[in-house]
N, CA and C of each residue as an Amber inpcrd file, in Angstrom:
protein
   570
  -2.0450000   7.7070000  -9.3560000  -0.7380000   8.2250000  -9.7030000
   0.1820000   8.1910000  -8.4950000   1.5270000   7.7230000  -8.7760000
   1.9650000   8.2030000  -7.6190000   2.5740000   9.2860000  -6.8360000
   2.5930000   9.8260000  -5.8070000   2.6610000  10.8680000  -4.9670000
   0.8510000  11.4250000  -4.6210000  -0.3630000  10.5940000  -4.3400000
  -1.2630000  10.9770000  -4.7050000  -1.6440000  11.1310000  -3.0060000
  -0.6900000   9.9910000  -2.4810000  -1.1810000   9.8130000  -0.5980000
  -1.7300000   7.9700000  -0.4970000  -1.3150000   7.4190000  -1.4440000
  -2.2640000   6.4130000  -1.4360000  -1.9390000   5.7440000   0.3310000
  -0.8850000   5.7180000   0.5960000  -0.4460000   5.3720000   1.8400000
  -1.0150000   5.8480000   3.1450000  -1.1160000   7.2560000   2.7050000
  -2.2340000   7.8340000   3.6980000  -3.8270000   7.7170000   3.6830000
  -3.9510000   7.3640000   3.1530000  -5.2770000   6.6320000   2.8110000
  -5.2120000   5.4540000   3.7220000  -4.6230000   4.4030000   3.3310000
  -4.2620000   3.1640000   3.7450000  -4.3170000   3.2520000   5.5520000
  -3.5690000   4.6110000   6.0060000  -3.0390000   4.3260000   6.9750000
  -4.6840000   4.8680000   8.1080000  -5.5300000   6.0620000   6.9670000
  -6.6600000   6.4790000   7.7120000  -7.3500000   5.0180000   8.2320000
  -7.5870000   4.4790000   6.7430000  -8.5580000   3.4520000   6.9070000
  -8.0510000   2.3830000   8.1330000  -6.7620000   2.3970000   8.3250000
  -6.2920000   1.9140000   9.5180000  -6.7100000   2.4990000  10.6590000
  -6.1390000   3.4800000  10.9250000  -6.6210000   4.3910000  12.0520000
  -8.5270000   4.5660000  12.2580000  -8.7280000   3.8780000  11.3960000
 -10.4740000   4.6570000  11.6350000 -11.2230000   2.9660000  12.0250000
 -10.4020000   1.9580000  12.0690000 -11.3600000   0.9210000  11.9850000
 -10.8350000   0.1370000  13.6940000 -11.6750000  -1.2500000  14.1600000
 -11.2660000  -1.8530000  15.2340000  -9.8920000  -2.5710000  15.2760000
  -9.1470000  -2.4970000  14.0700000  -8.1420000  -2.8590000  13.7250000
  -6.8870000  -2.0660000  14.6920000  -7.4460000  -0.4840000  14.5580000
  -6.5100000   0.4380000  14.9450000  -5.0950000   0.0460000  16.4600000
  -5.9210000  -1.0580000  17.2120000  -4.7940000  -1.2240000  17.8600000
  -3.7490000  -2.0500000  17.7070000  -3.7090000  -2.4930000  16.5740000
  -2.7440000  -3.2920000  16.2040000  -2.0420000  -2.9480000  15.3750000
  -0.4360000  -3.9500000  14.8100000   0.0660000  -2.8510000  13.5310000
  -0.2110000  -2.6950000  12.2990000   0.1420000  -1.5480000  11.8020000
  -0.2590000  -1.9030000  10.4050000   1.3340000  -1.8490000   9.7440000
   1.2390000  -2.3730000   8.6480000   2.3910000  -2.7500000   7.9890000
   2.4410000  -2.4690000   6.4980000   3.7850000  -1.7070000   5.9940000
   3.5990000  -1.3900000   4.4300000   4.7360000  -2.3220000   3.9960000
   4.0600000  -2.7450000   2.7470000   5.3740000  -3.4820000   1.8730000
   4.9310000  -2.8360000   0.5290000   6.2150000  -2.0440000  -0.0430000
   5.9250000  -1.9190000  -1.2870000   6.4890000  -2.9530000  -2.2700000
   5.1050000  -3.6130000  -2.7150000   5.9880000  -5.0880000  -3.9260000
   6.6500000  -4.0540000  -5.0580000   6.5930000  -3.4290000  -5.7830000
   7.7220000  -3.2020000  -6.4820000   9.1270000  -2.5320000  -6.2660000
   9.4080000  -3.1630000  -5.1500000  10.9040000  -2.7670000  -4.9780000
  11.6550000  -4.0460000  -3.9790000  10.7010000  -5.1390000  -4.3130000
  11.4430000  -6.2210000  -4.0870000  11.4190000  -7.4740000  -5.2850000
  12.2860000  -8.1280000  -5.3630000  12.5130000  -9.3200000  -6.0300000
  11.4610000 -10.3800000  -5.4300000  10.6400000 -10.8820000  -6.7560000
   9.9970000 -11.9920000  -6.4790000  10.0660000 -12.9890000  -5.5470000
  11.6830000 -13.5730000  -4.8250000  11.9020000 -14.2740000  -4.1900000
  12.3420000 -13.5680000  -2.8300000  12.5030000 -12.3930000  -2.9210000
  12.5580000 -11.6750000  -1.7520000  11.4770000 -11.0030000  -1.1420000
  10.3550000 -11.2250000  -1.7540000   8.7390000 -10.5100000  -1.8030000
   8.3100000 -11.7930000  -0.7790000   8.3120000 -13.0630000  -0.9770000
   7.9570000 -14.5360000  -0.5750000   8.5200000 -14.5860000   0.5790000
   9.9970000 -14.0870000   0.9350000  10.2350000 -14.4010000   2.4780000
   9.9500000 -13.3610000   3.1810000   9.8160000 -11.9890000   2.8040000
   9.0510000 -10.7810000   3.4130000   7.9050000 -10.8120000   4.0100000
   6.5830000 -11.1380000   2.9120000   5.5280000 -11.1790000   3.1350000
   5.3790000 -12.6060000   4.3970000   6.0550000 -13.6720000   3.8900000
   5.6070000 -14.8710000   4.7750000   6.5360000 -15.5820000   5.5770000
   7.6240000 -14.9980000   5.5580000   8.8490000 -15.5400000   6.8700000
   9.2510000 -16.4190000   5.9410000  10.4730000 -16.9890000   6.7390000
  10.8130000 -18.0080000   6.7970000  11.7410000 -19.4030000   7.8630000
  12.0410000 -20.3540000   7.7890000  12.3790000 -21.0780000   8.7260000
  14.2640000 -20.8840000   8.4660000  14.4240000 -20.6920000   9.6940000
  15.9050000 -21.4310000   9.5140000  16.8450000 -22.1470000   8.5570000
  17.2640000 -22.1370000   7.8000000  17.7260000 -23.1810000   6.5600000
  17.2840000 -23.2160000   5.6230000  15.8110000 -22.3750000   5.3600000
  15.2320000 -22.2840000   4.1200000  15.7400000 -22.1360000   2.6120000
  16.9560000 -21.2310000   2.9220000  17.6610000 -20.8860000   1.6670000
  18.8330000 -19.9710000   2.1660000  19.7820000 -20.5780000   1.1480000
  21.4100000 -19.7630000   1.8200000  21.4660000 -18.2330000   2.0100000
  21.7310000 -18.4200000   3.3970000  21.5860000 -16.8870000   4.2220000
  20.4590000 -17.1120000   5.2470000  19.5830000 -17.8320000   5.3050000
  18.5130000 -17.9770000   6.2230000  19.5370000 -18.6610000   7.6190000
  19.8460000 -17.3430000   8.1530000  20.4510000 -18.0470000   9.5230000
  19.6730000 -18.3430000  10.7930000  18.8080000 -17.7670000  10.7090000
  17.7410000 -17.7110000  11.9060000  15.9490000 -17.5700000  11.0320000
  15.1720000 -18.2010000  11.9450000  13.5610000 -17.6410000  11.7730000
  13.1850000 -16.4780000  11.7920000  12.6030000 -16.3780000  10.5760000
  12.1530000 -14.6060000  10.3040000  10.7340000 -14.5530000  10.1010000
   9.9380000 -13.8730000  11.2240000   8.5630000 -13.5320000  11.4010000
   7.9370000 -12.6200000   9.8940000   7.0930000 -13.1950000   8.6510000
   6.6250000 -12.3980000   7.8570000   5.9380000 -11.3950000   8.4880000
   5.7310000 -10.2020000   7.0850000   5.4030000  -9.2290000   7.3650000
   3.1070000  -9.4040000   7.8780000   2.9870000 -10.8730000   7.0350000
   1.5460000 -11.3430000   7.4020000   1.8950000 -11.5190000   9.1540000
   2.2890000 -11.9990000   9.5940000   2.8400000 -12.7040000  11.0580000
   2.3450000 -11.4330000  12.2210000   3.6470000 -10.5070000  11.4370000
   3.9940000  -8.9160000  12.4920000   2.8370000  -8.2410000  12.2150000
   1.5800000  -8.0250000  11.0100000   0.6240000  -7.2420000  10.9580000
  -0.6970000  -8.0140000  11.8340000  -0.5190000  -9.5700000  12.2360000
  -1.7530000 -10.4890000  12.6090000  -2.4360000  -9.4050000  13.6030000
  -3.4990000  -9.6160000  13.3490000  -4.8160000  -8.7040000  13.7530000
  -5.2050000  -7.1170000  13.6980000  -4.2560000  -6.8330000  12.7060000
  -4.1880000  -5.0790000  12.0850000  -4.3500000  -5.1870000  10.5640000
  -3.6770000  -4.4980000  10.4210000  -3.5990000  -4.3940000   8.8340000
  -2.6830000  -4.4740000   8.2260000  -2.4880000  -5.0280000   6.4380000
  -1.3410000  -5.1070000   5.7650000  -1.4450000  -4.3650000   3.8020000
  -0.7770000  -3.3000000   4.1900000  -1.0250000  -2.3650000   3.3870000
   0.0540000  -2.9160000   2.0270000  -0.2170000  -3.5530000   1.2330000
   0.5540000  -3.9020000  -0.2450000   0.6770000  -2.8660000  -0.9900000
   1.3960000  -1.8720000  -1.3640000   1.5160000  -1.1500000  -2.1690000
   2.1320000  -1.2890000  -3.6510000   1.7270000  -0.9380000  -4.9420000
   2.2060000  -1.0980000  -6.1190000   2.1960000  -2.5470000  -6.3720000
   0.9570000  -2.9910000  -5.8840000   0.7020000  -4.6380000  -6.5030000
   0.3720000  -4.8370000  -7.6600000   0.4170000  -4.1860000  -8.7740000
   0.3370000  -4.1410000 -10.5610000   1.3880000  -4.7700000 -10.6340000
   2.7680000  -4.4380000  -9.5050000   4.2120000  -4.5360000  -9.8570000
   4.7230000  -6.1140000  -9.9130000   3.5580000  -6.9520000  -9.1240000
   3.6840000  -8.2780000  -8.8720000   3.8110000  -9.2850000 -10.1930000
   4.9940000 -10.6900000 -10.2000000   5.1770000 -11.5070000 -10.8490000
   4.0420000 -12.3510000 -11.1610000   3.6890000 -13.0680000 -12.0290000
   2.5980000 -13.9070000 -12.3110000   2.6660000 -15.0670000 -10.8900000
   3.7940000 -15.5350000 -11.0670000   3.8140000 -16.3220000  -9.7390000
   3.4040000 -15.7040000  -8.2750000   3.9610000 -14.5180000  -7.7120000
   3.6970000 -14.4000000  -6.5920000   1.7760000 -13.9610000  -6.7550000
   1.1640000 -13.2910000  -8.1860000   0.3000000 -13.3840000  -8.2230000
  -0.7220000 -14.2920000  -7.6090000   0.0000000 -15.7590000  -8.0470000
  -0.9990000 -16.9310000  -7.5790000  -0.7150000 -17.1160000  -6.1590000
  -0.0210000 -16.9680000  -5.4110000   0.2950000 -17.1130000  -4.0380000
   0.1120000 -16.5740000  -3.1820000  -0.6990000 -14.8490000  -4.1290000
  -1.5290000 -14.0530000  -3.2940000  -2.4540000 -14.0510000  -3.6570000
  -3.0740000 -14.9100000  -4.4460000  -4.6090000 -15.0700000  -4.9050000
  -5.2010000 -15.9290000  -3.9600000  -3.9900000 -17.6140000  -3.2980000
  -4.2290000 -18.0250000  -2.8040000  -4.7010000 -18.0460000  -1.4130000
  -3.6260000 -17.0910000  -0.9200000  -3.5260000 -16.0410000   0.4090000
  -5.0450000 -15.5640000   0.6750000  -5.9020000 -15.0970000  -0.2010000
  -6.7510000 -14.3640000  -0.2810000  -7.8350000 -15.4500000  -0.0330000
  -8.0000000 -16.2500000  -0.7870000  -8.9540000 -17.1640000  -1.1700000
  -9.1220000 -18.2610000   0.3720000  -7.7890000 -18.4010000   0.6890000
  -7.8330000 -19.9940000   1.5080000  -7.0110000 -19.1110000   3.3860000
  -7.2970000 -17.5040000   3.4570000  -6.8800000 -17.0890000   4.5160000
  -5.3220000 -17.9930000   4.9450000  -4.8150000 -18.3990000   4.3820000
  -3.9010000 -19.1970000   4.9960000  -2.5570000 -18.9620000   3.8500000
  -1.4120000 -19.0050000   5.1120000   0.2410000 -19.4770000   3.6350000
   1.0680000 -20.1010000   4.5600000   2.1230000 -20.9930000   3.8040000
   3.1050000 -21.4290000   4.3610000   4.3380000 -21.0940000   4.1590000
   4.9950000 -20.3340000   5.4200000   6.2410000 -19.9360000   5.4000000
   7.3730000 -20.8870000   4.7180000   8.4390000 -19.2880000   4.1620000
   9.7340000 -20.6820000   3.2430000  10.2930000 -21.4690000   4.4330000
  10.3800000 -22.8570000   3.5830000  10.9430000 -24.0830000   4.0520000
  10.4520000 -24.6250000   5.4410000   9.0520000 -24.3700000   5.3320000
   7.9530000 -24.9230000   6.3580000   7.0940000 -25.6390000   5.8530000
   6.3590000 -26.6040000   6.6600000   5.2680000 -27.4450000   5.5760000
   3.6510000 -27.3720000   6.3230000   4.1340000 -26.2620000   7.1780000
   2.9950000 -26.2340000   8.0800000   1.9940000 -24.8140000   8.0090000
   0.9050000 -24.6750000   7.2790000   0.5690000 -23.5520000   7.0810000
  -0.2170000 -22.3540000   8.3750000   0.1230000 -21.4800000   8.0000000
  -0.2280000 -20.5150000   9.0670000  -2.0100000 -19.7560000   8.6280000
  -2.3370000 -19.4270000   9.6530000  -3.6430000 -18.6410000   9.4050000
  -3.5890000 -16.9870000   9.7470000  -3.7470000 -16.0020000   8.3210000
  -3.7570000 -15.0300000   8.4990000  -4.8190000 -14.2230000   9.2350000
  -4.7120000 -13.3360000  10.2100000  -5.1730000 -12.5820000  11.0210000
  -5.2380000 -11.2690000  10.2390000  -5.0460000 -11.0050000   9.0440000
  -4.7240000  -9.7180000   8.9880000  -6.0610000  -8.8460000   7.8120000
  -5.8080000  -8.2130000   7.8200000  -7.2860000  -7.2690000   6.7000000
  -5.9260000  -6.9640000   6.1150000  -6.1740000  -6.7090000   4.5190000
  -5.2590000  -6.4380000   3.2750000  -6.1570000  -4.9340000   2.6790000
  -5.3480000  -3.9490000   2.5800000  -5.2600000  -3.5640000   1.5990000
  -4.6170000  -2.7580000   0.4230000  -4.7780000  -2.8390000  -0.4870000
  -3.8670000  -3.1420000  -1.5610000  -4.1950000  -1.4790000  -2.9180000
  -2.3650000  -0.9310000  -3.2790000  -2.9110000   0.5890000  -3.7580000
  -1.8540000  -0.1150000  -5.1250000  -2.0990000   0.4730000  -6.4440000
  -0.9680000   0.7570000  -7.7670000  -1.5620000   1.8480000  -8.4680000
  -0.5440000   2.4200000  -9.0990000  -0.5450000   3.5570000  -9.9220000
  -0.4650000   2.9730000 -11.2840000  -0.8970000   1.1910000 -11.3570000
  -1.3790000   0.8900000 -12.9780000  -2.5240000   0.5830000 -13.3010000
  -2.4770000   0.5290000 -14.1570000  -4.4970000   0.4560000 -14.9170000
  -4.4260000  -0.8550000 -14.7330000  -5.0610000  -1.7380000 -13.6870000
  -5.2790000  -3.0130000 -13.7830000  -5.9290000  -4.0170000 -14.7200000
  -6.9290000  -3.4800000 -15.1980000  -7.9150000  -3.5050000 -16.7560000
  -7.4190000  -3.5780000 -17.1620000  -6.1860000  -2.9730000 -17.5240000
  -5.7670000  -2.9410000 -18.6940000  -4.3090000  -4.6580000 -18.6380000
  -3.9420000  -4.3590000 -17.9230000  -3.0920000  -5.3280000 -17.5260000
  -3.8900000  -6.5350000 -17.5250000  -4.9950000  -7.0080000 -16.7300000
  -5.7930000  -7.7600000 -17.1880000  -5.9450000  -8.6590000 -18.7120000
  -6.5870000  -7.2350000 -19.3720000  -6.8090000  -7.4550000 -20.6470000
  -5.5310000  -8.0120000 -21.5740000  -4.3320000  -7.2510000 -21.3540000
  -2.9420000  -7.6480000 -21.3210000  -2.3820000  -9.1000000 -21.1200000
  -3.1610000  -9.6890000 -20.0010000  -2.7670000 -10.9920000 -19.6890000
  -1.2250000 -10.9900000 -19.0030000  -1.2120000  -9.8560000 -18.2940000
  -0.3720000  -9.4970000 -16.8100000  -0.5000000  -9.1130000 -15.6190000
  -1.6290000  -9.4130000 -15.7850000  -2.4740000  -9.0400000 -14.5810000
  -3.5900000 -10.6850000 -14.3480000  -3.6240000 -11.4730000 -13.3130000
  -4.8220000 -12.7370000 -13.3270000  -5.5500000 -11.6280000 -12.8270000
  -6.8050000 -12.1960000 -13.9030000  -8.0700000 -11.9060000 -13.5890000
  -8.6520000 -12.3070000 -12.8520000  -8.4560000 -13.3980000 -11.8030000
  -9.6190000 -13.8090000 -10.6350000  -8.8300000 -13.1330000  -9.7480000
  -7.5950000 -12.5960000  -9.6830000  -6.9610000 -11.9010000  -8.1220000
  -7.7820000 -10.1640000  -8.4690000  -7.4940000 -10.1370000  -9.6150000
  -8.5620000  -8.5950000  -9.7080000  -9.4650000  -8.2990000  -9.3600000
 -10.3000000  -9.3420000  -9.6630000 -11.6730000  -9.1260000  -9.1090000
 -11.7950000  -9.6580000  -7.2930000 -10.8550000 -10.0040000  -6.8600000
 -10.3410000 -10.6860000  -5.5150000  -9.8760000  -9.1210000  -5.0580000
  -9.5540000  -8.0900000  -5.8140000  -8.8140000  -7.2850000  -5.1310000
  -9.8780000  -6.2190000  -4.8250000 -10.5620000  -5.6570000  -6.1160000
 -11.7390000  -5.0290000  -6.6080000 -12.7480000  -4.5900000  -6.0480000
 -12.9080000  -5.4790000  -4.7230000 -14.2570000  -5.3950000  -3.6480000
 -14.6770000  -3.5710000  -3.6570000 -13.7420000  -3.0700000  -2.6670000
 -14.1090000  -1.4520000  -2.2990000 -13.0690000  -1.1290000  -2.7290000
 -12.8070000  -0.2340000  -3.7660000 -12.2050000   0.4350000  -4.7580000
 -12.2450000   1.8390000  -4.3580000 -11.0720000   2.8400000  -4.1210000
 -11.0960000   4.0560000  -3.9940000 -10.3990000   4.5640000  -4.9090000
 -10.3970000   5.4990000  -5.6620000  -9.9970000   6.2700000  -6.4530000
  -9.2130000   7.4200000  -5.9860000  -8.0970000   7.8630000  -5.8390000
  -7.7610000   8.8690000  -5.2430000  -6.6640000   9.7330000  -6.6320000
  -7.8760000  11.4390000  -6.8420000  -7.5760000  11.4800000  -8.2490000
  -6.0490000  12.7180000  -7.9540000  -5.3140000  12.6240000  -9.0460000
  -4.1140000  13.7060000  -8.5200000  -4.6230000  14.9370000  -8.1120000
  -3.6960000  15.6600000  -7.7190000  -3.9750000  17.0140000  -6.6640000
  -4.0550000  17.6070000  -7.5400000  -3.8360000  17.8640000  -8.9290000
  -4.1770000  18.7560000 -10.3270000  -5.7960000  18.4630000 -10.2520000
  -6.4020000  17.5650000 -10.1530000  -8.0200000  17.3570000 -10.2510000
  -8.3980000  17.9490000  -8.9070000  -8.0210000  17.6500000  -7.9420000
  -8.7010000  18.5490000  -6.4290000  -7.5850000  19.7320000  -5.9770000
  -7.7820000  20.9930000  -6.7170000  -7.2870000  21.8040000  -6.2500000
  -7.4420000  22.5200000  -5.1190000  -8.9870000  22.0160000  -4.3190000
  -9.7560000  22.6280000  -3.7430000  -8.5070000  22.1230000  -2.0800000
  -8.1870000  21.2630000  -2.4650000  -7.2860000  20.3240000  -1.2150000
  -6.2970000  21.5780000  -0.7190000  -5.6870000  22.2080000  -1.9900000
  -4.5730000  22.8400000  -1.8590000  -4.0930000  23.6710000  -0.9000000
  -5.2810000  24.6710000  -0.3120000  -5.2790000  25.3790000   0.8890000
  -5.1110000  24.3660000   2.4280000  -5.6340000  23.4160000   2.1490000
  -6.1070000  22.7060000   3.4710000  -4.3390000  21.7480000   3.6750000
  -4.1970000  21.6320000   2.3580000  -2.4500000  20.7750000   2.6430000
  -1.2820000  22.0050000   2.6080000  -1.1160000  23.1900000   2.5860000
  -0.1650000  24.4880000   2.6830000  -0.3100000  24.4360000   4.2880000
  -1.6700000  24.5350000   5.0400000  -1.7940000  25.1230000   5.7840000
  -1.4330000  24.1610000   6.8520000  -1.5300000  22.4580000   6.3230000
  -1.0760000  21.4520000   7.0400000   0.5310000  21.6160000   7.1590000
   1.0680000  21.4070000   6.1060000   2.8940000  21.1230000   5.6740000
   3.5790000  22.6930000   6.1100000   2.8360000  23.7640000   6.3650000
   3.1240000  25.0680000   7.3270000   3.2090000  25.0520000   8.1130000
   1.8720000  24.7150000   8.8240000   2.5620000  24.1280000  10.4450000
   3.2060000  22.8220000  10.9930000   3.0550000  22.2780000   9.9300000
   4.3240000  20.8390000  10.7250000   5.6820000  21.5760000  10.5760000
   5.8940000  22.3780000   9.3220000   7.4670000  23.0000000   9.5030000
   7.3230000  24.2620000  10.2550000   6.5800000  24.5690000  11.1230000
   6.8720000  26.0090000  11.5300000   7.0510000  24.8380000  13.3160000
   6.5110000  24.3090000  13.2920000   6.5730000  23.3770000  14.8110000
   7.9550000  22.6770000  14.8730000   8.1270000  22.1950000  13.9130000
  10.0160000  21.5650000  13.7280000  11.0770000  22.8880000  13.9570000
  10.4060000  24.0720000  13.5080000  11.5030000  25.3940000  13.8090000
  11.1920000  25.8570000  14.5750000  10.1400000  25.6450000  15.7580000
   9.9350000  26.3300000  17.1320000   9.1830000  27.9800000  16.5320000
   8.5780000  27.7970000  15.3810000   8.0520000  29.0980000  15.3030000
   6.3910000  29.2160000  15.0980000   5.8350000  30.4820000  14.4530000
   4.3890000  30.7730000  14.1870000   4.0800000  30.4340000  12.9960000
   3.3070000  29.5030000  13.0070000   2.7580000  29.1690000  11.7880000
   2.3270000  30.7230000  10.8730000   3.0310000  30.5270000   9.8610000
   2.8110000  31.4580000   8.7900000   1.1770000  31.8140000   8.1550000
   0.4070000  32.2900000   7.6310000  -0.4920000  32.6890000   6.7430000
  -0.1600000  32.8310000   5.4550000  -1.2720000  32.0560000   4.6540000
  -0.4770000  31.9390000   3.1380000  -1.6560000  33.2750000   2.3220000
  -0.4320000  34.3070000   1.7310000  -1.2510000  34.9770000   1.1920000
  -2.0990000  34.6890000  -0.0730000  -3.1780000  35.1080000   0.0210000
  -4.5180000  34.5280000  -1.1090000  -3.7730000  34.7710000  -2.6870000
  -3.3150000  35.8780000  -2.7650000  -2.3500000  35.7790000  -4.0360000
  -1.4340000  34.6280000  -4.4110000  -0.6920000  34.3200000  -3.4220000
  -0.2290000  32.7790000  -3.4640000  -0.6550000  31.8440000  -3.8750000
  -1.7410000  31.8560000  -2.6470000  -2.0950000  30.3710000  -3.0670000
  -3.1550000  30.2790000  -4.4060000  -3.1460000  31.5800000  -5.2380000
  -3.6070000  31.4390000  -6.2020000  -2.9290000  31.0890000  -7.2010000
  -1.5560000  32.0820000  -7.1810000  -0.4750000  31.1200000  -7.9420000
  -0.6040000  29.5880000  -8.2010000  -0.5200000  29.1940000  -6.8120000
  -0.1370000  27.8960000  -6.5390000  -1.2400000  26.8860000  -7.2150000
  -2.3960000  27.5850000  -7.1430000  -3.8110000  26.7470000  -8.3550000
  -3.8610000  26.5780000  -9.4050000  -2.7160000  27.4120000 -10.1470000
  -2.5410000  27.3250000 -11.2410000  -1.3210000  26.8450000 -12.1330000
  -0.3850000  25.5300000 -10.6220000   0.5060000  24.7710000 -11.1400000
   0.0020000  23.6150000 -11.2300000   0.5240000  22.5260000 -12.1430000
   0.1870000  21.8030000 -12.4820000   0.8900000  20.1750000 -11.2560000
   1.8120000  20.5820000 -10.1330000   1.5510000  19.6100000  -9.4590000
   2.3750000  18.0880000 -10.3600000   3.2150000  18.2250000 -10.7020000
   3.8430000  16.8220000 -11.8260000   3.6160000  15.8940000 -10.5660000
   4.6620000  15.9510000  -9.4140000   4.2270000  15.0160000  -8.3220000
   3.5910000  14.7270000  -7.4080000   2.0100000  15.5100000  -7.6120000
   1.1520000  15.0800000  -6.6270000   1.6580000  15.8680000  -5.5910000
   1.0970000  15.1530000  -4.3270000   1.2470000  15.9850000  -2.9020000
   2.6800000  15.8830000  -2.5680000   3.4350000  14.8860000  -2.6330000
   4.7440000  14.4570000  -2.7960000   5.9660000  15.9830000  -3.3890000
């Protein structure tokens, strides 16, 4: 779902691996245009297409030897589908209006808040990038299912705002945060 942290997830598994000194990088595909997803992810050359005034380093390029965090990839076109199936399959892409392909350096991984199965089954989703995506699968269930979190994230988002106001981190009274167990959370941690 979203507001669940999937990003923070993304960013642990960054932080926790040999990757960590390098960057990691978020692109969320559903909030770009198919053809603006293509020069993001993989640059492009000079002249490629009107407005390309200069060489633009993709976001594969700037993450080489870290990580590249895809977010809301359900959201992806059938086409850019195949071009990240390919990506996947042959480690390699070629930047717009280049004929020379590059070799990715980067570890992928990839979060959506849609039922891929189902999309699949749908026939909007390719099934060989699914199972391409599928390897280690985490589930991260809304904060209505782990209420148990709830104390441990008050006591986090308390003191990051009591440190921004130069003050004492507060104590959340147990009555509270009992209240608070018994909302339903519409947006997640968000």
């Amino acid at each position: 779902e979203s507001g669940t942290g999937k990003e923070l997830v993304a960013q642990s598994i960054h932080a926790e691996s040999d990757r960590r000194f390098f960057p990691m990088v978020t692109v969320n595909c559903g909030a770009l245009s198919e053809t603006l997803l293509e020069s993001e992810l993989f640059g492009h050359e000079k002249g490629a297409f009107t407005g390309a005034l200069y060489k633009r380093k993709g976001k594969l390029e700037i993450a080489s030897g870290g990580t590249l965090f895809l977010d809301e990839i359900g959201d992806l076109s059938q086409e850019s589908q195949i071009k990240l199936l390919r990506l996947l399959q042959e480690n390699e892409y070629i930047p717009l209006g280049s004929d020379l392909p590059k070799r990715a350096q980067t570890r992928f991984v990839f979060a959506t808040n849609q039922d891929l199965t189902a999309r699949v089954e749908d026939s909007r989703f390719r099934r060989d990038l699914y199972y391409r995506l599928k390897t280690h699968q985490v589930n991260i269930p809304p904060l209505r299912e782990r209420r148990e979190d709830l104390g441990l994230l008050l006591d986090h988002f308390l003191a990051e705002a009591a440190e921004q106001q130069g003050k004492k981190t507060p104590t959340v009274p147990d009555q509270l945060l009992s209240l608070l167990k018994n909302y339903l959370f519409p947006g997640n941690v968000r």
